[in-house]
XYZ file of C-alpha atoms in Angstrom:
662
model
C 0.450 0.081 0.348
C 1.154 3.173 -0.650
C 3.166 5.847 2.155
C 2.302 9.127 0.859
C -0.937 10.238 -1.021
C -1.593 13.436 -2.674
C -5.345 14.688 -3.615
C -5.818 16.235 -6.800
C -9.331 18.197 -6.232
C -10.204 20.233 -3.352
C -13.821 19.902 -1.768
C -16.217 17.536 -0.473
C -14.694 15.082 -2.711
C -10.589 15.535 -1.091
C -12.347 15.769 2.063
C -14.072 11.616 1.519
C -11.210 10.310 -0.002
C -8.405 12.100 3.077
C -10.869 9.628 5.383
C -10.728 6.795 4.089
C -6.765 6.781 3.613
C -6.508 7.990 7.099
C -8.084 4.822 8.267
C -5.346 2.652 5.824
C -2.233 4.649 7.275
C -1.873 6.215 3.850
C -0.591 9.716 4.799
C -3.193 12.857 2.813
C -1.668 15.384 1.336
C -3.595 18.723 0.083
C -3.379 20.887 -2.701
C -5.064 24.088 -2.682
C -5.854 27.272 -4.265
C -5.223 31.014 -3.012
C -9.218 30.543 -2.319
C -8.956 27.634 -0.153
C -6.310 28.577 2.249
C -7.883 27.961 4.620
C -10.431 25.200 3.154
C -11.305 21.845 4.615
C -9.644 19.549 3.008
C -7.179 21.468 3.693
C -7.222 21.276 7.663
C -8.329 17.037 6.871
C -4.775 16.812 5.596
C -0.973 15.462 7.434
C 0.254 18.206 4.722
C -0.804 21.100 2.236
C 0.740 23.075 -0.674
C -0.523 25.708 -2.282
C -0.497 25.696 -5.922
C -1.781 28.871 -7.767
C -3.993 31.093 -7.236
C -7.697 31.298 -7.334
C -9.174 30.707 -11.112
C -8.887 26.928 -11.861
C -6.373 26.926 -14.790
C -4.232 28.145 -12.697
C -4.353 25.142 -10.032
C -6.623 22.653 -10.371
C -6.008 22.021 -13.443
C -2.213 22.914 -13.625
C -0.326 19.578 -14.637
C 2.223 20.837 -13.898
C 2.353 22.503 -10.284
C 0.162 19.176 -9.428
C 2.887 17.550 -10.532
C 5.572 19.341 -8.711
C 3.928 19.888 -5.581
C 3.793 15.697 -5.483
C 7.663 15.522 -5.604
C 8.468 18.714 -3.883
C 6.638 15.940 -1.084
C 7.701 12.660 -1.923
C 4.210 11.457 -2.915
C 4.409 8.004 -4.394
C 0.288 7.624 -5.664
C -2.400 10.853 -6.657
C -5.500 10.634 -6.336
C -7.986 12.715 -8.970
C -10.808 12.654 -7.107
C -13.521 13.019 -9.998
C -13.891 16.536 -11.445
C -11.097 19.218 -12.734
C -8.094 16.454 -14.172
C -9.403 12.902 -13.132
C -10.483 12.358 -16.723
C -7.280 13.916 -18.466
C -4.593 11.240 -19.556
C -2.271 13.844 -20.283
C -2.546 13.666 -16.554
C -2.438 9.738 -15.198
C 0.588 10.436 -17.730
C 2.634 13.034 -16.468
C 1.979 11.051 -13.344
C 3.097 7.603 -14.332
C 6.355 9.327 -15.930
C 6.816 10.644 -12.355
C 7.437 7.677 -11.403
C 4.033 7.853 -9.011
C 1.180 5.878 -9.650
C -2.278 7.435 -10.934
C -5.064 6.038 -8.303
C -7.389 4.976 -11.740
C -7.235 3.895 -15.495
C -4.764 3.308 -17.905
C -4.185 6.290 -20.261
C -5.090 4.623 -22.796
C -8.301 3.777 -20.922
C -9.491 7.523 -20.340
C -8.521 8.170 -24.434
C -10.400 5.891 -25.302
C -13.816 6.991 -23.798
C -12.944 10.171 -23.750
C -14.832 11.018 -27.076
C -17.901 10.976 -27.077
C -17.873 9.329 -30.553
C -15.224 7.302 -30.835
C -16.555 5.875 -27.680
C -19.702 4.974 -28.725
C -18.150 4.081 -32.191
C -16.472 1.512 -29.945
C -18.812 0.259 -27.474
C -20.687 -0.829 -30.994
C -18.255 -3.060 -31.755
C -18.173 -4.815 -28.808
C -22.127 -5.176 -29.296
C -22.583 -2.712 -26.565
C -26.678 -0.777 -27.572
C -25.810 2.950 -28.402
C -28.345 5.569 -29.449
C -28.909 6.671 -32.750
C -27.473 9.689 -33.688
C -24.266 10.661 -35.519
C -21.118 10.309 -33.644
C -18.448 11.357 -36.147
C -15.614 13.492 -37.382
C -17.379 15.530 -39.296
C -17.594 19.518 -37.671
C -18.963 21.848 -39.999
C -22.603 22.914 -39.342
C -24.165 22.553 -41.971
C -23.599 19.228 -42.396
C -24.933 18.692 -38.715
C -28.152 20.923 -39.454
C -28.836 18.192 -42.031
C -27.876 15.829 -39.718
C -30.713 16.859 -36.529
C -32.814 16.898 -39.885
C -31.846 13.091 -40.791
C -31.825 11.794 -37.195
C -35.542 14.121 -37.101
C -36.815 16.680 -33.521
C -36.299 16.688 -31.039
C -32.130 16.864 -30.669
C -29.975 16.821 -27.855
C -26.375 18.533 -28.218
C -23.535 16.910 -26.635
C -19.549 18.343 -26.102
C -17.569 14.674 -27.314
C -15.254 15.975 -24.581
C -15.996 15.811 -21.034
C -19.901 15.994 -19.276
C -21.893 17.795 -16.093
C -24.568 18.418 -18.557
C -21.330 21.462 -20.202
C -21.896 21.554 -24.160
C -25.092 20.329 -24.202
C -28.379 21.773 -25.701
C -31.791 20.577 -26.240
C -33.635 21.349 -29.800
C -37.168 21.048 -30.948
C -37.966 23.149 -33.208
C -34.405 23.315 -37.105
C -34.946 27.317 -36.777
C -33.131 27.331 -33.097
C -30.513 24.682 -33.683
C -27.578 26.681 -35.095
C -28.163 29.051 -32.103
C -28.696 26.134 -29.533
C -25.006 24.133 -31.733
C -23.340 28.261 -30.880
C -23.860 27.752 -27.870
C -22.839 24.377 -27.058
C -19.367 24.463 -28.690
C -18.789 27.901 -26.752
C -19.714 26.100 -23.337
C -17.617 22.556 -24.604
C -14.417 24.556 -25.795
C -14.633 26.700 -22.940
C -14.746 23.203 -19.962
C -13.447 21.049 -21.795
C -11.077 23.243 -24.271
C -12.808 21.304 -27.461
C -15.786 22.393 -29.062
C -17.164 19.097 -31.264
C -19.744 18.335 -30.742
C -22.108 15.209 -31.721
C -25.783 14.803 -31.871
C -28.488 12.620 -30.410
C -32.518 11.591 -30.701
C -33.652 12.740 -27.571
C -35.705 10.502 -25.968
C -39.325 11.437 -25.257
C -39.206 9.799 -21.907
C -35.877 8.823 -20.782
C -34.432 7.958 -17.876
C -30.478 7.822 -16.615
C -30.137 5.033 -14.782
C -25.362 4.101 -14.851
C -23.814 0.673 -13.243
C -20.902 0.645 -11.273
C -17.716 -1.320 -12.272
C -14.967 -1.672 -11.414
C -11.292 -4.017 -12.818
C -8.038 -4.825 -11.026
C -5.009 -5.093 -12.898
C -5.271 -9.066 -13.070
C -8.319 -9.179 -15.481
C -10.821 -9.263 -13.250
C -13.976 -6.962 -13.832
C -16.871 -6.841 -11.592
C -20.796 -4.609 -10.849
C -21.985 -3.229 -8.702
C -25.144 -2.693 -9.870
C -26.836 0.097 -10.470
C -27.836 3.697 -9.933
C -31.192 5.838 -10.857
C -30.372 9.706 -11.705
C -32.758 10.443 -13.345
C -33.338 13.837 -11.314
C -31.700 16.288 -13.081
C -31.318 20.351 -14.035
C -29.149 21.983 -16.256
C -27.823 18.085 -17.363
C -27.152 17.851 -13.223
C -28.242 15.427 -11.034
C -29.868 16.641 -8.032
C -30.992 13.676 -6.382
C -29.412 9.919 -7.094
C -30.747 6.221 -5.996
C -29.829 3.025 -5.747
C -31.230 0.629 -7.227
C -32.669 1.612 -9.923
C -37.121 1.721 -8.660
C -39.259 -0.537 -11.160
C -36.215 -2.908 -12.330
C -36.380 -6.116 -13.173
C -33.372 -8.456 -12.252
C -33.616 -9.215 -16.083
C -32.386 -5.424 -17.330
C -30.557 -5.540 -14.827
C -28.601 -8.792 -15.606
C -28.988 -7.300 -19.121
C -26.660 -4.207 -18.496
C -24.817 -4.780 -16.124
C -23.220 -7.166 -18.948
C -23.725 -4.403 -21.268
C -21.333 -3.122 -18.247
C -18.478 -5.710 -17.515
C -18.690 -6.052 -21.636
C -17.056 -1.959 -21.910
C -15.338 -1.751 -19.617
C -13.521 -5.063 -20.711
C -13.106 -3.539 -24.404
C -10.498 -1.413 -23.089
C -8.900 -2.958 -20.705
C -10.269 -1.435 -17.477
C -8.712 -0.909 -14.111
C -9.901 0.901 -11.313
C -13.705 2.497 -10.582
C -15.875 3.568 -13.477
C -19.608 4.195 -14.528
C -21.017 3.146 -17.184
C -23.603 5.228 -18.022
C -26.730 4.042 -19.928
C -30.170 5.513 -21.216
C -33.428 3.901 -20.613
C -36.264 5.061 -22.782
C -39.179 4.299 -20.774
C -42.020 5.129 -22.714
C -43.188 1.235 -21.804
C -42.010 0.153 -19.029
C -38.018 -1.219 -18.394
C -36.710 -3.552 -20.988
C -33.460 -5.200 -22.073
C -33.579 -3.951 -25.360
C -34.396 -0.413 -24.633
C -31.238 0.696 -23.193
C -28.504 2.081 -25.070
C -24.680 3.571 -23.922
C -24.607 7.475 -22.787
C -20.766 6.806 -21.755
C -18.220 5.871 -19.160
C -17.170 8.401 -16.826
C -13.237 7.074 -16.439
C -13.133 8.120 -12.326
C -15.687 8.117 -10.034
C -18.795 9.297 -9.935
C -20.458 12.280 -7.324
C -22.945 10.552 -6.267
C -20.950 7.384 -5.439
C -22.629 6.848 -1.299
C -25.156 5.457 -2.578
C -23.444 2.070 -4.067
C -21.351 2.100 -1.335
C -24.441 2.356 1.144
C -26.178 -0.674 -0.750
C -23.543 -2.777 -0.671
C -21.219 -1.755 1.969
C -17.633 -1.236 0.440
C -15.723 1.761 0.604
C -15.691 2.612 -3.224
C -12.582 4.422 -2.205
C -10.670 1.746 -0.015
C -11.289 -0.171 -3.047
C -9.303 2.378 -6.031
C -5.816 2.855 -3.562
C -6.183 -1.130 -3.553
C -6.694 -2.164 -7.552
C -3.517 0.958 -7.445
C -1.111 -0.417 -5.597
C -1.716 -3.408 -7.676
C -4.061 -5.745 -5.491
C -6.489 -7.963 -7.465
C -10.334 -6.993 -6.442
C -11.383 -7.884 -3.029
C -15.065 -9.505 -4.376
C -16.177 -12.245 -7.182
C -19.337 -11.222 -9.133
C -21.129 -13.959 -7.022
C -20.547 -12.313 -4.157
C -21.882 -8.730 -4.273
C -25.127 -8.828 -2.991
C -27.359 -5.148 -2.604
C -29.338 -4.277 0.166
C -32.103 -1.703 0.605
C -32.426 1.112 -1.052
C -30.236 4.484 0.002
C -30.915 7.427 -2.389
C -28.293 10.990 -2.681
C -29.758 14.302 -2.747
C -26.888 17.499 -3.650
C -27.089 20.561 -1.619
C -25.947 23.534 -4.098
C -25.675 27.348 -2.714
C -28.127 28.281 -6.184
C -31.208 29.652 -6.901
C -33.480 27.512 -8.000
C -36.510 30.392 -8.532
C -33.711 32.516 -11.059
C -32.849 29.286 -13.118
C -30.955 26.930 -10.194
C -28.636 30.645 -10.454
C -25.275 29.485 -8.422
C -24.769 30.825 -6.259
C -22.310 32.943 -2.923
C -21.350 34.173 0.513
C -20.240 32.645 3.759
C -21.819 30.234 5.569
C -23.573 31.726 9.288
C -24.956 28.596 10.220
C -24.692 25.347 9.047
C -26.195 22.459 11.049
C -27.261 19.304 8.952
C -29.117 16.019 11.247
C -27.521 13.436 13.066
C -28.116 9.735 13.326
C -27.894 7.432 10.423
C -27.561 9.985 8.168
C -24.599 10.616 6.127
C -23.394 13.592 5.081
C -20.381 14.755 2.802
C -19.419 17.731 2.676
C -16.304 19.796 1.422
C -16.951 23.135 3.975
C -17.834 23.689 8.174
C -19.705 26.696 9.663
C -18.803 30.844 8.589
C -17.098 29.033 5.069
C -17.017 31.191 1.731
C -18.810 29.653 -1.080
C -16.353 31.811 -3.415
C -17.636 32.273 -7.827
C -14.568 30.585 -8.769
C -15.585 26.009 -8.226
C -18.526 24.403 -8.640
C -21.105 25.200 -4.916
C -22.145 22.213 -3.396
C -21.878 22.736 0.109
C -23.125 19.019 0.884
C -24.701 15.473 -0.056
C -26.831 14.065 2.132
C -27.107 10.138 1.708
C -30.273 7.652 3.688
C -29.647 4.013 3.684
C -33.286 2.493 3.860
C -34.432 -1.239 4.322
C -36.682 -0.629 1.424
C -37.013 2.642 -0.864
C -40.269 4.023 0.740
C -38.501 4.324 3.889
C -34.979 5.437 2.617
C -37.739 8.128 1.398
C -38.887 8.882 4.723
C -35.142 9.235 5.833
C -35.017 11.850 2.597
C -37.393 13.853 3.422
C -37.558 14.299 7.488
C -33.357 14.437 7.000
C -33.202 17.621 4.169
C -36.073 18.963 6.437
C -33.156 19.166 9.860
C -30.534 21.026 7.659
C -30.465 24.538 8.550
C -28.766 27.365 5.880
C -28.030 30.650 6.291
C -26.134 32.977 4.447
C -26.196 31.928 1.214
C -29.309 31.181 -0.581
C -30.055 27.264 -0.850
C -31.759 24.221 -3.425
C -33.017 23.015 -0.152
C -37.030 23.868 -0.341
C -36.535 23.137 -3.532
C -35.096 19.189 -2.750
C -38.030 18.662 -0.076
C -40.038 19.586 -2.870
C -39.240 17.096 -5.135
C -39.071 14.167 -2.841
C -43.148 15.301 -2.400
C -43.156 14.863 -6.329
C -45.992 12.116 -7.120
C -44.246 10.296 -10.114
C -40.908 10.476 -7.755
C -42.235 8.874 -5.166
C -44.218 6.028 -7.267
C -40.813 5.103 -8.407
C -41.050 6.916 -12.559
C -38.568 8.868 -12.245
C -37.530 10.139 -16.042
C -35.321 12.926 -16.981
C -37.768 15.301 -18.055
C -39.897 15.508 -14.675
C -37.943 18.556 -13.378
C -38.911 20.213 -16.277
C -42.657 19.552 -16.246
C -42.786 20.725 -12.827
C -40.766 22.945 -12.408
C -43.074 25.863 -12.084
C -44.275 24.101 -8.588
C -41.432 23.114 -7.949
C -39.306 26.094 -7.706
C -42.861 28.957 -6.595
C -41.608 31.021 -4.291
C -43.998 30.227 -1.068
C -46.041 32.683 0.519
C -45.221 32.502 4.441
C -48.146 31.808 6.969
C -49.587 34.193 10.036
C -46.988 31.932 12.371
C -43.842 32.655 10.691
C -44.534 36.623 9.324
C -45.124 36.130 13.263
C -41.476 34.264 14.186
C -39.754 36.674 12.033
C -41.337 40.289 13.392
C -40.462 38.634 16.948
C -36.704 38.410 15.815
C -36.948 41.348 14.498
C -37.287 43.141 17.388
C -34.800 41.796 19.100
C -37.177 40.885 21.553
C -35.391 37.819 21.223
C -31.578 38.998 22.267
C -30.675 38.367 25.817
C -28.619 42.064 25.916
C -31.840 43.961 25.261
C -34.851 42.152 27.040
C -31.943 42.135 30.114
C -33.020 46.023 29.902
C -36.670 47.230 31.469
C -36.238 50.643 29.768
C -35.528 48.461 26.552
C -37.568 45.465 26.361
C -40.701 45.716 25.077
C -41.869 42.881 27.507
C -42.382 45.525 30.816
C -45.850 46.927 31.296
C -45.749 50.793 30.874
C -47.404 53.643 32.485
C -48.921 55.051 29.352
C -49.715 51.811 28.003
C -48.398 48.288 26.750
C -45.435 49.039 24.985
C -45.580 48.099 21.283
C -43.380 48.505 18.256
C -44.188 48.126 14.127
C -41.670 46.372 12.265
C -41.992 45.610 7.840
C -40.865 42.318 7.039
C -40.261 42.019 2.644
C -39.809 38.244 1.070
C -40.338 37.421 -2.249
C -41.576 40.861 -3.141
C -43.562 41.319 -1.004
C -43.887 43.309 2.647
C -45.965 43.529 5.976
C -45.739 45.397 8.670
C -46.307 43.463 12.121
C -47.516 44.236 14.902
C -46.043 43.969 18.212
C -47.793 44.622 21.603
C -46.529 43.810 25.230
C -48.877 41.604 27.039
C -46.816 41.491 30.761
C -42.835 39.900 30.572
C -42.293 38.031 27.776
C -45.732 37.916 26.491
C -46.642 39.861 23.414
C -50.435 40.129 20.884
C -48.841 39.948 17.123
C -51.056 41.050 14.281
C -48.987 39.528 11.439
C -50.382 38.936 7.890
C -53.929 38.518 8.697
C -54.414 37.506 11.812
C -53.311 38.151 15.869
C -51.153 36.033 17.908
C -51.125 35.196 21.554
C -46.982 34.417 21.617
C -45.573 33.297 24.825
C -41.739 33.479 25.758
C -40.527 30.607 27.214
C -36.630 29.899 26.450
C -33.961 31.452 24.437
C -30.723 30.564 22.788
C -28.055 31.398 21.110
C -29.187 30.756 17.767
C -33.414 29.793 19.013
C -36.217 30.141 21.232
C -38.482 27.834 22.675
C -42.128 29.986 21.943
C -45.712 29.061 22.871
C -48.023 30.012 20.076
C -51.340 30.149 20.206
C -51.333 27.389 22.708
C -48.977 25.098 20.973
C -45.541 24.954 21.865
C -43.317 26.085 18.456
C -39.004 25.251 18.721
C -37.714 27.193 15.886
C -33.534 29.262 14.940
C -32.689 31.747 13.108
C -29.958 34.122 11.870
C -29.939 36.939 11.863
C -27.120 38.711 9.100
C -27.800 42.833 8.917
C -30.649 42.977 7.693
C -31.068 39.090 6.794
C -33.269 36.885 8.879
C -33.680 33.267 7.483
C -35.766 31.797 9.869
C -35.927 27.468 10.811
C -39.452 26.432 11.672
C -41.207 22.984 10.350
C -38.304 21.768 7.905
C -37.921 25.306 6.155
C -36.276 28.048 5.478
C -37.388 30.920 5.287
C -35.272 34.211 4.298
C -36.867 37.335 4.936
C -34.945 41.577 3.701
C -35.837 43.734 7.560
C -35.246 47.290 5.770
C -33.982 50.555 7.282
C -36.443 52.315 8.194
C -34.176 55.229 7.887
C -33.101 55.412 5.033
C -35.683 55.893 3.041
C -36.466 51.947 1.836
C -35.500 49.536 -0.337
C -36.289 47.712 -2.886
C -34.751 44.618 -4.333
C -35.918 45.093 -8.845
C -33.784 46.338 -10.700
C -34.824 49.621 -13.335
C -35.613 48.046 -16.277
C -33.221 50.140 -18.482
C -29.863 48.135 -16.798
C -29.264 44.373 -17.351
C -27.260 43.340 -14.260
C -24.098 40.834 -13.889
C -25.878 38.713 -11.372
C -22.677 37.606 -9.734
C -19.279 37.778 -10.724
C -18.077 35.967 -13.769
C -16.252 36.370 -17.719
C -17.814 38.154 -20.287
C -18.006 35.437 -22.980
C -20.131 37.502 -25.410
C -21.581 41.250 -26.020
C -24.916 40.572 -28.642
C -25.147 44.133 -28.600
C -24.098 48.171 -29.657
C -24.644 51.310 -28.669
C -27.391 52.632 -30.408
C -29.625 49.238 -31.645
C -33.218 48.217 -31.093
C -33.258 44.756 -29.182
C -36.981 42.821 -27.947
C -37.491 42.303 -24.820
C -36.448 38.583 -24.272
C -33.996 39.203 -26.719
C -30.083 38.310 -25.424
C -27.924 40.447 -24.362
C -24.885 39.312 -22.957
C -23.425 35.652 -22.671
C -21.186 35.363 -19.218
C -19.165 32.663 -17.707
C -20.043 31.966 -13.097
C -19.412 28.918 -11.936
C -19.033 26.553 -14.617
C -21.355 27.723 -16.051
C -23.132 29.981 -19.124
C -25.430 32.708 -18.548
C -27.092 34.267 -20.694
C -28.730 37.097 -20.006
C -31.794 39.252 -22.065
C -33.595 42.374 -22.616
C -35.703 42.423 -19.831
C -37.971 45.246 -22.027
C -38.144 45.801 -25.509
C -35.878 49.327 -26.512
C -32.785 50.962 -27.408
C -29.351 49.950 -26.442
C -27.928 53.045 -24.883
C -24.573 52.061 -23.821
C -22.082 49.015 -22.785
C -20.773 48.867 -20.777
C -18.019 46.534 -20.880
C -16.177 43.885 -23.817
C -15.284 40.672 -23.914
C -12.850 39.218 -21.369
C -13.526 41.491 -18.681
C -14.352 39.881 -15.539
C -16.981 41.801 -12.993
C -18.346 41.611 -10.640
C -21.753 40.922 -8.850
C -23.586 44.061 -10.006
C -22.221 44.920 -12.405
C -24.574 47.001 -14.619
C -23.523 45.700 -17.972
C -26.083 47.380 -20.624
C -28.215 50.403 -19.763
C -30.777 50.854 -22.498
C -32.974 54.164 -22.828
C -35.054 55.450 -20.137
C -36.665 57.507 -22.495
C -38.121 54.065 -24.809
C -39.124 52.583 -21.210
C -42.663 52.448 -20.361
């Protein structure tokens, strides 16, 4: 076994690898950029080496700097994690050339599966079914347009390199193909340095089912059953489960055999995932699934496979890389129960899952039989440089119903303050009928997006509790002072205070009237609620509201109040009454950068007429391409940015002529 392992990654996966390596007695080395100098993976490792500034291209994607770091500390192996350089054949070759072991497949195996078009041709020869489409070398736009027409709409444009939904576009109409092709190529070039694409038939009701495979240097290959990853937004997975619901023994055997054939065709060593897309219009059938791609690395969702098999896949990776045979034969691998994984992101589902940044000022995850894989701690910063994943929440139960119940309960116990998250979206998704019934498909989120992301107005109780926090009556310092507290009788009558609360574009005035020490009548929304303060905590309180006891937590951060109540994270804005009012709305005549990012394209110039919804600027932020469009019809008064510029959140990018505004 290795004596010192360098992890060429960051965040959650780096922490995950470090924990297994430590259990095996292997010393670990973290690498970090300037943005991660105080990150959790740096604190957990035995040693840490700086590899460059914050941009990934100058740090986590620099082969030279990572190899130099490994040499400087005497590492004898490098684990690539997932993302970044994990599927880069040149990196694997450089590790081997430097006399170290790459914990993963050979450079040749990575290359064989690295380009989707070549991989599909190889799979066809190996007898693995592939999706109908064009997988050739010709990349002329007119030629690809003709191929799409021949395949028949809708079609899917996919980058031939990389994964994670980058460089992927669904096209429903011929007139949209050209612009979608341009966008897919741009995104693919930015993410993988390769703008080439392939065109495939888009299946009307597809499910994304993948099979975990493992190979060793002795030629043994096994599979560890399947995972269903159909719940996706922007072609990126949200909730995964294992095994796949509705899977029959016949289909499982066919998929497992196809996955092993795929791995054997390239002499695969290490952990890999063979991804299939299944047409479930008429259910799951052994002749209705098709090869999509093979990920030559550990997957983000590997914990659900670990949960149902009982094996540590990182340990398997390390043992196989060290030359040991696989620890189990196929006949020794069995399914035990059911597992779900939910990815908790700093993102705003109501704004198209726009990634968010911010400091995690409050971070609480459930205890008990819940696994949390995370690379952050309370007070850490979600930066604009990397993927905004906060944590993966994994549950395991004896069956699907029990595991799903655990997932819902665990998500409702999470409390995250300081940045917007997708927690409420995840909870609603677990309650969606088709998912609960075991009928997920890749189009489910898109079909239900309005319902899943629609704002929910706070009820009167939530408004009352927010008002109580806003007045400061739960602050121990304030309540200890009888002259400033609302909780004392005054000679001129009951003390009272009115506060303004904003949430989701709505505004309420709430009035608290003291009825005695720690007793209040709170008028909020459409009712007046009697409230008794029973106990105060540093970040919460136990109250009696209308005769019912309530325990809740909160985070007050300037004018932002996050209320954790009943499994929801309510975020309120508390405008300063002396500031003349606040507005969360931006004038229609200004196009504003929603977050820090790089300007990729500017599609308009001063003096040009634009229509509502017309794309004006394309920017890249947090590994995602964002298209910013005009909010109204008008004429461009001025353009304030150029292509290639790095902008901060709130920067005015384009301004429309004010005189044209309605």
